[in-house]
Amino acid sequence: EIVLTQSPATLSLSPGERATLSCRASQSVSSYLAWYQQKPGQAPRLLIYDASNRATGIPARFSGSGSGTDFTLTISSLEPEDFAVYYCLQRSNWPNTFGQGTKLEIK
Amino acid sequence: EVQLVESGGGLVKPGGSLRLSCAASGFTFSNAWMSWVRQAPGKGLEWVGRIKSKTDGGTTDYAAPVKGRFTISRDDSKNTLYLQMNSLKTEDTAVYYCRRGYYDSSGYYRDYWGQGTLVTVSS
């Protein structure tokens, strides 16, 4: 099973700042890495698929990069609605696995 | 519009059974690979399993913690996905989501989730 390790566990930033979230895989997942945002009481929302492609309707301030084992989600300028938990997901191997999440909180 | 609506959650004792349903609409369900994902209270997301379309073999795959206890099935005539959960443990307590992810004809990846149904395993 591929293990995804996200860092940091918690990120404290202010609106307008840049956020950089990391996801590292225990073995290569090629580009089959997605990023999700989840708010309390809601289902996860797909932000980025295949490492760098924005899902439909996702604002341009969200971007993804990386391949192989190291991936990054960048939010260029935080909006108040961006404070949530973020998960990475690999679809390269079965079972698909999620990272443990990064909580993005308001500083 | 794609809709996935889960039902069947509730309180069950350890060792008991429960069957979840996911009613699908807005797409050709028989062609879809479907998955179940769960989330324990205050915890992260965990893949439970998936079922392929019948045209792709209809086979199932499960995550290790549920293999041998959970069974995913589908009724394409009813556009419904099922999760039969047996020998339930307290650690199976979670919100269970059904999900569909796929590449559309334009090559974009589409991702749909239900609202989730809560399963509580407790004596």
mmCIF file of C-alpha atoms in Angstrom:
data_model
loop_
_atom_site.group_PDB
_atom_site.id
_atom_site.type_symbol
_atom_site.label_atom_id
_atom_site.label_comp_id
_atom_site.label_asym_id
_atom_site.label_seq_id
_atom_site.Cartn_x
_atom_site.Cartn_y
_atom_site.Cartn_z
ATOM 1 C CA GLU A 1 0.000 0.000 0.000
ATOM 2 C CA ILE A 2 1.288 3.437 -0.923
ATOM 3 C CA VAL A 3 1.571 5.771 2.050
ATOM 4 C CA LEU A 4 1.044 9.477 1.507
ATOM 5 C CA THR A 5 2.562 11.823 4.055
ATOM 6 C CA GLN A 6 1.288 15.381 4.157
ATOM 7 C CA SER A 7 3.085 18.311 5.729
ATOM 8 C CA PRO A 8 2.637 20.346 7.693
ATOM 9 C CA ALA A 9 -0.169 18.878 9.778
ATOM 10 C CA THR A 10 -1.411 22.396 10.527
ATOM 11 C CA LEU A 11 -0.662 25.607 8.679
ATOM 12 C CA SER A 12 -1.552 28.945 10.256
ATOM 13 C CA LEU A 13 -1.743 31.824 7.795
ATOM 14 C CA SER A 14 -3.637 35.057 7.217
ATOM 15 C CA PRO A 15 -5.937 35.941 4.326
ATOM 16 C CA GLY A 16 -3.928 37.208 1.386
ATOM 17 C CA GLU A 17 -0.889 35.076 2.212
ATOM 18 C CA ARG A 18 0.450 32.246 0.082
ATOM 19 C CA ALA A 19 -0.061 28.667 1.242
ATOM 20 C CA THR A 20 2.175 25.768 0.267
ATOM 21 C CA LEU A 21 1.082 22.236 1.186
ATOM 22 C CA SER A 22 3.179 19.146 0.600
ATOM 23 C CA CYS A 23 2.338 15.508 -0.106
ATOM 24 C CA ARG A 24 5.030 12.839 -0.320
ATOM 25 C CA ALA A 25 4.390 9.285 -1.551
ATOM 26 C CA SER A 26 6.221 6.203 -0.300
ATOM 27 C CA GLN A 27 6.723 5.136 -3.912
ATOM 28 C CA SER A 28 6.093 6.702 -7.270
ATOM 29 C CA VAL A 29 2.485 7.458 -8.164
ATOM 30 C CA SER A 30 3.447 9.010 -11.496
ATOM 31 C CA SER A 31 1.034 11.943 -11.878
ATOM 32 C CA TYR A 32 -1.995 10.181 -10.405
ATOM 33 C CA LEU A 33 -2.245 12.527 -7.470
ATOM 34 C CA ALA A 34 -5.281 14.604 -6.561
ATOM 35 C CA TRP A 35 -5.968 17.290 -3.981
ATOM 36 C CA TYR A 36 -9.222 17.728 -2.091
ATOM 37 C CA GLN A 37 -10.610 20.405 0.176
ATOM 38 C CA GLN A 38 -12.995 19.485 2.967
ATOM 39 C CA LYS A 39 -14.989 21.762 5.226
ATOM 40 C CA PRO A 40 -16.818 20.600 8.365
ATOM 41 C CA GLY A 41 -19.943 18.599 7.642
ATOM 42 C CA GLN A 42 -19.280 18.513 3.902
ATOM 43 C CA ALA A 43 -18.058 15.918 1.446
ATOM 44 C CA PRO A 44 -14.578 16.442 0.017
ATOM 45 C CA ARG A 45 -14.323 18.724 -3.011
ATOM 46 C CA LEU A 46 -11.875 17.946 -5.800
ATOM 47 C CA LEU A 47 -9.450 20.790 -6.451
ATOM 48 C CA ILE A 48 -6.629 19.308 -8.534
ATOM 49 C CA TYR A 49 -6.355 16.044 -10.452
ATOM 50 C CA ASP A 50 -3.429 14.363 -12.165
ATOM 51 C CA ALA A 51 -1.063 16.495 -10.081
ATOM 52 C CA SER A 52 -1.566 19.803 -11.859
ATOM 53 C CA ASN A 53 -4.985 20.039 -13.513
ATOM 54 C CA ARG A 54 -7.598 22.233 -11.880
ATOM 55 C CA ALA A 55 -11.002 20.620 -11.584
ATOM 56 C CA THR A 56 -14.025 22.323 -13.101
ATOM 57 C CA GLY A 57 -14.970 25.531 -11.319
ATOM 58 C CA ILE A 58 -11.843 25.727 -9.147
ATOM 59 C CA PRO A 59 -10.348 29.237 -8.914
ATOM 60 C CA ALA A 60 -6.999 29.929 -10.534
ATOM 61 C CA ARG A 61 -5.409 30.707 -7.152
ATOM 62 C CA PHE A 62 -5.217 26.939 -6.606
ATOM 63 C CA SER A 63 -2.379 25.177 -8.403
ATOM 64 C CA GLY A 64 -0.697 21.811 -8.144
ATOM 65 C CA SER A 65 2.731 20.574 -9.125
ATOM 66 C CA GLY A 66 4.979 17.557 -8.852
ATOM 67 C CA SER A 67 5.321 14.032 -10.123
ATOM 68 C CA GLY A 68 6.660 10.738 -8.883
ATOM 69 C CA THR A 69 6.800 11.034 -5.109
ATOM 70 C CA ASP A 70 6.733 14.751 -4.290
ATOM 71 C CA PHE A 71 3.740 17.001 -4.821
ATOM 72 C CA THR A 72 2.712 20.502 -3.838
ATOM 73 C CA LEU A 73 -0.589 22.341 -3.611
ATOM 74 C CA THR A 74 -0.215 26.095 -3.712
ATOM 75 C CA ILE A 75 -2.880 28.656 -2.907
ATOM 76 C CA SER A 76 -1.485 31.926 -4.212
ATOM 77 C CA SER A 77 -3.495 34.346 -2.078
ATOM 78 C CA LEU A 78 -5.721 32.969 0.622
ATOM 79 C CA GLU A 79 -9.377 33.884 0.700
ATOM 80 C CA PRO A 80 -11.439 33.477 3.900
ATOM 81 C CA GLU A 81 -13.274 30.491 2.376
ATOM 82 C CA ASP A 82 -10.006 28.608 1.800
ATOM 83 C CA PHE A 83 -9.501 27.770 5.464
ATOM 84 C CA ALA A 84 -10.297 24.064 5.620
ATOM 85 C CA VAL A 85 -8.634 20.654 5.656
ATOM 86 C CA TYR A 86 -6.773 19.520 2.540
ATOM 87 C CA TYR A 87 -6.127 15.917 1.544
ATOM 88 C CA CYS A 88 -4.027 14.368 -1.186
ATOM 89 C CA LEU A 89 -5.111 11.128 -2.847
ATOM 90 C CA GLN A 90 -3.188 8.721 -5.044
ATOM 91 C CA ARG A 91 -4.987 6.755 -7.760
ATOM 92 C CA SER A 92 -1.904 5.037 -9.143
ATOM 93 C CA ASN A 93 -2.229 1.806 -7.192
ATOM 94 C CA TRP A 94 -4.987 -0.066 -5.469
ATOM 95 C CA PRO A 95 -5.926 0.513 -2.750
ATOM 96 C CA ASN A 96 -6.159 4.194 -3.472
ATOM 97 C CA THR A 97 -4.876 6.018 -0.416
ATOM 98 C CA PHE A 98 -5.284 9.437 1.138
ATOM 99 C CA GLY A 99 -2.819 11.501 3.055
ATOM 100 C CA GLN A 100 -3.655 12.272 6.661
ATOM 101 C CA GLY A 101 -4.596 15.856 5.854
ATOM 102 C CA THR A 102 -3.310 19.386 6.402
ATOM 103 C CA LYS A 103 -5.478 21.770 8.383
ATOM 104 C CA LEU A 104 -5.222 25.301 7.053
ATOM 105 C CA GLU A 105 -6.275 27.645 9.824
ATOM 106 C CA ILE A 106 -6.577 31.389 10.187
ATOM 107 C CA LYS A 107 -3.681 32.971 12.026
ATOM 108 C CA GLU B 1 -27.166 16.689 -12.802
ATOM 109 C CA VAL B 2 -25.289 13.877 -11.095
ATOM 110 C CA GLN B 3 -26.698 12.960 -7.686
ATOM 111 C CA LEU B 4 -25.552 10.342 -5.214
ATOM 112 C CA VAL B 5 -27.725 9.819 -2.147
ATOM 113 C CA GLU B 6 -26.624 7.442 0.594
ATOM 114 C CA SER B 7 -28.960 5.855 3.104
ATOM 115 C CA GLY B 8 -29.046 3.042 5.616
ATOM 116 C CA GLY B 9 -26.724 4.356 8.295
ATOM 117 C CA GLY B 10 -27.509 4.064 11.976
ATOM 118 C CA LEU B 11 -26.507 2.572 15.284
ATOM 119 C CA VAL B 12 -25.472 -1.078 15.363
ATOM 120 C CA LYS B 13 -23.838 -3.247 18.011
ATOM 121 C CA PRO B 14 -20.358 -4.701 17.572
ATOM 122 C CA GLY B 15 -20.573 -7.906 15.580
ATOM 123 C CA GLY B 16 -23.735 -6.748 13.866
ATOM 124 C CA SER B 17 -24.528 -6.053 10.228
ATOM 125 C CA LEU B 18 -25.793 -3.133 8.218
ATOM 126 C CA ARG B 19 -26.423 -2.477 4.538
ATOM 127 C CA LEU B 20 -25.858 0.944 3.041
ATOM 128 C CA SER B 21 -27.374 2.072 -0.224
ATOM 129 C CA CYS B 22 -26.362 4.781 -2.667
ATOM 130 C CA ALA B 23 -29.032 5.880 -5.129
ATOM 131 C CA ALA B 24 -27.513 7.339 -8.276
ATOM 132 C CA SER B 25 -29.066 9.604 -10.876
ATOM 133 C CA GLY B 26 -28.031 11.924 -13.677
ATOM 134 C CA PHE B 27 -25.717 9.501 -15.455
ATOM 135 C CA THR B 28 -25.617 5.995 -16.923
ATOM 136 C CA PHE B 29 -25.040 4.081 -13.716
ATOM 137 C CA SER B 30 -24.410 0.746 -15.421
ATOM 138 C CA ASN B 31 -21.277 2.163 -17.086
ATOM 139 C CA ALA B 32 -19.827 3.616 -13.881
ATOM 140 C CA TRP B 33 -17.115 2.342 -11.584
ATOM 141 C CA MET B 34 -18.258 3.243 -8.077
ATOM 142 C CA SER B 35 -16.470 3.502 -4.752
ATOM 143 C CA TRP B 36 -17.117 3.761 -1.042
ATOM 144 C CA VAL B 37 -14.979 6.030 1.136
ATOM 145 C CA ARG B 38 -15.344 6.506 4.880
ATOM 146 C CA GLN B 39 -14.317 9.042 7.478
ATOM 147 C CA ALA B 40 -14.206 8.300 11.189
ATOM 148 C CA PRO B 41 -15.291 11.184 13.441
ATOM 149 C CA GLY B 42 -12.583 13.838 13.498
ATOM 150 C CA LYS B 43 -10.285 11.705 11.339
ATOM 151 C CA GLY B 44 -9.122 11.567 7.741
ATOM 152 C CA LEU B 45 -10.526 9.893 4.651
ATOM 153 C CA GLU B 46 -10.135 6.169 4.044
ATOM 154 C CA TRP B 47 -10.883 4.189 0.921
ATOM 155 C CA VAL B 48 -13.228 1.250 1.590
ATOM 156 C CA GLY B 49 -13.597 -0.383 -1.800
ATOM 157 C CA ARG B 50 -14.783 -0.151 -5.359
ATOM 158 C CA ILE B 51 -16.804 -2.027 -7.939
ATOM 159 C CA LYS B 52 -16.234 -1.939 -11.652
ATOM 160 C CA SER B 53 -18.980 -1.783 -14.238
ATOM 161 C CA LYS B 54 -20.293 -5.123 -15.477
ATOM 162 C CA THR B 55 -18.849 -4.431 -18.902
ATOM 163 C CA ASP B 56 -15.446 -4.126 -17.223
ATOM 164 C CA GLY B 57 -15.965 -7.351 -15.308
ATOM 165 C CA GLY B 58 -17.984 -6.127 -12.328
ATOM 166 C CA THR B 59 -15.162 -7.065 -9.978
ATOM 167 C CA THR B 60 -14.622 -5.605 -6.542
ATOM 168 C CA ASP B 61 -11.572 -4.514 -4.564
ATOM 169 C CA TYR B 62 -11.398 -3.772 -0.863
ATOM 170 C CA ALA B 63 -9.081 -2.061 1.561
ATOM 171 C CA ALA B 64 -7.377 -4.398 4.015
ATOM 172 C CA PRO B 65 -9.313 -3.317 7.149
ATOM 173 C CA VAL B 66 -12.660 -4.356 5.634
ATOM 174 C CA LYS B 67 -11.701 -7.236 3.362
ATOM 175 C CA GLY B 68 -13.703 -10.355 4.190
ATOM 176 C CA ARG B 69 -16.273 -8.392 6.200
ATOM 177 C CA PHE B 70 -17.651 -5.859 3.716
ATOM 178 C CA THR B 71 -19.199 -6.585 0.310
ATOM 179 C CA ILE B 72 -19.876 -4.052 -2.414
ATOM 180 C CA SER B 73 -22.562 -4.830 -4.963
ATOM 181 C CA ARG B 74 -24.697 -3.026 -7.495
ATOM 182 C CA ASP B 75 -28.162 -3.252 -8.991
ATOM 183 C CA ASP B 76 -27.958 -1.531 -12.355
ATOM 184 C CA SER B 77 -31.717 -1.918 -12.861
ATOM 185 C CA LYS B 78 -32.243 0.247 -9.772
ATOM 186 C CA ASN B 79 -29.254 2.559 -10.284
ATOM 187 C CA THR B 80 -28.154 1.653 -6.787
ATOM 188 C CA LEU B 81 -24.841 0.817 -5.150
ATOM 189 C CA TYR B 82 -24.707 -1.200 -1.941
ATOM 190 C CA LEU B 83 -22.273 -1.765 0.892
ATOM 191 C CA GLN B 84 -23.034 -4.825 3.015
ATOM 192 C CA MET B 85 -21.141 -4.560 6.283
ATOM 193 C CA ASN B 86 -20.840 -7.636 8.505
ATOM 194 C CA SER B 87 -18.954 -8.363 11.709
ATOM 195 C CA LEU B 88 -18.882 -4.665 12.458
ATOM 196 C CA LYS B 89 -16.291 -3.287 14.844
ATOM 197 C CA THR B 90 -16.237 -0.068 16.829
ATOM 198 C CA GLU B 91 -13.493 1.181 14.518
ATOM 199 C CA ASP B 92 -15.913 0.993 11.586
ATOM 200 C CA THR B 93 -17.764 3.973 13.060
ATOM 201 C CA ALA B 94 -17.628 6.610 10.345
ATOM 202 C CA VAL B 95 -19.477 8.630 7.770
ATOM 203 C CA TYR B 96 -19.656 6.514 4.625
ATOM 204 C CA TYR B 97 -19.609 8.261 1.249
ATOM 205 C CA CYS B 98 -20.259 6.822 -2.176
ATOM 206 C CA ARG B 99 -18.223 8.337 -4.936
ATOM 207 C CA ARG B 100 -17.854 8.313 -8.663
ATOM 208 C CA GLY B 101 -14.692 9.525 -10.379
ATOM 209 C CA TYR B 102 -14.078 9.329 -14.117
ATOM 210 C CA TYR B 103 -12.609 11.040 -17.155
ATOM 211 C CA ASP B 104 -15.271 12.570 -19.355
ATOM 212 C CA SER B 105 -15.232 12.543 -23.152
ATOM 213 C CA SER B 106 -13.157 15.747 -23.174
ATOM 214 C CA GLY B 107 -10.513 14.243 -20.905
ATOM 215 C CA TYR B 108 -11.469 16.217 -17.816
ATOM 216 C CA TYR B 109 -11.673 14.310 -14.547
ATOM 217 C CA ARG B 110 -15.074 14.482 -12.871
ATOM 218 C CA ASP B 111 -15.597 13.660 -9.226
ATOM 219 C CA TYR B 112 -18.908 13.254 -7.444
ATOM 220 C CA TRP B 113 -19.638 12.399 -3.823
ATOM 221 C CA GLY B 114 -22.812 11.778 -1.889
ATOM 222 C CA GLN B 115 -23.607 13.632 1.326
ATOM 223 C CA GLY B 116 -22.599 10.639 3.422
ATOM 224 C CA THR B 117 -24.409 8.446 5.919
ATOM 225 C CA LEU B 118 -23.250 7.930 9.507
ATOM 226 C CA VAL B 119 -22.647 4.448 10.844
ATOM 227 C CA THR B 120 -22.112 4.146 14.587
ATOM 228 C CA VAL B 121 -20.923 0.833 16.007
ATOM 229 C CA SER B 122 -21.385 0.810 19.740
ATOM 230 C CA SER B 123 -22.780 -1.386 22.484
#
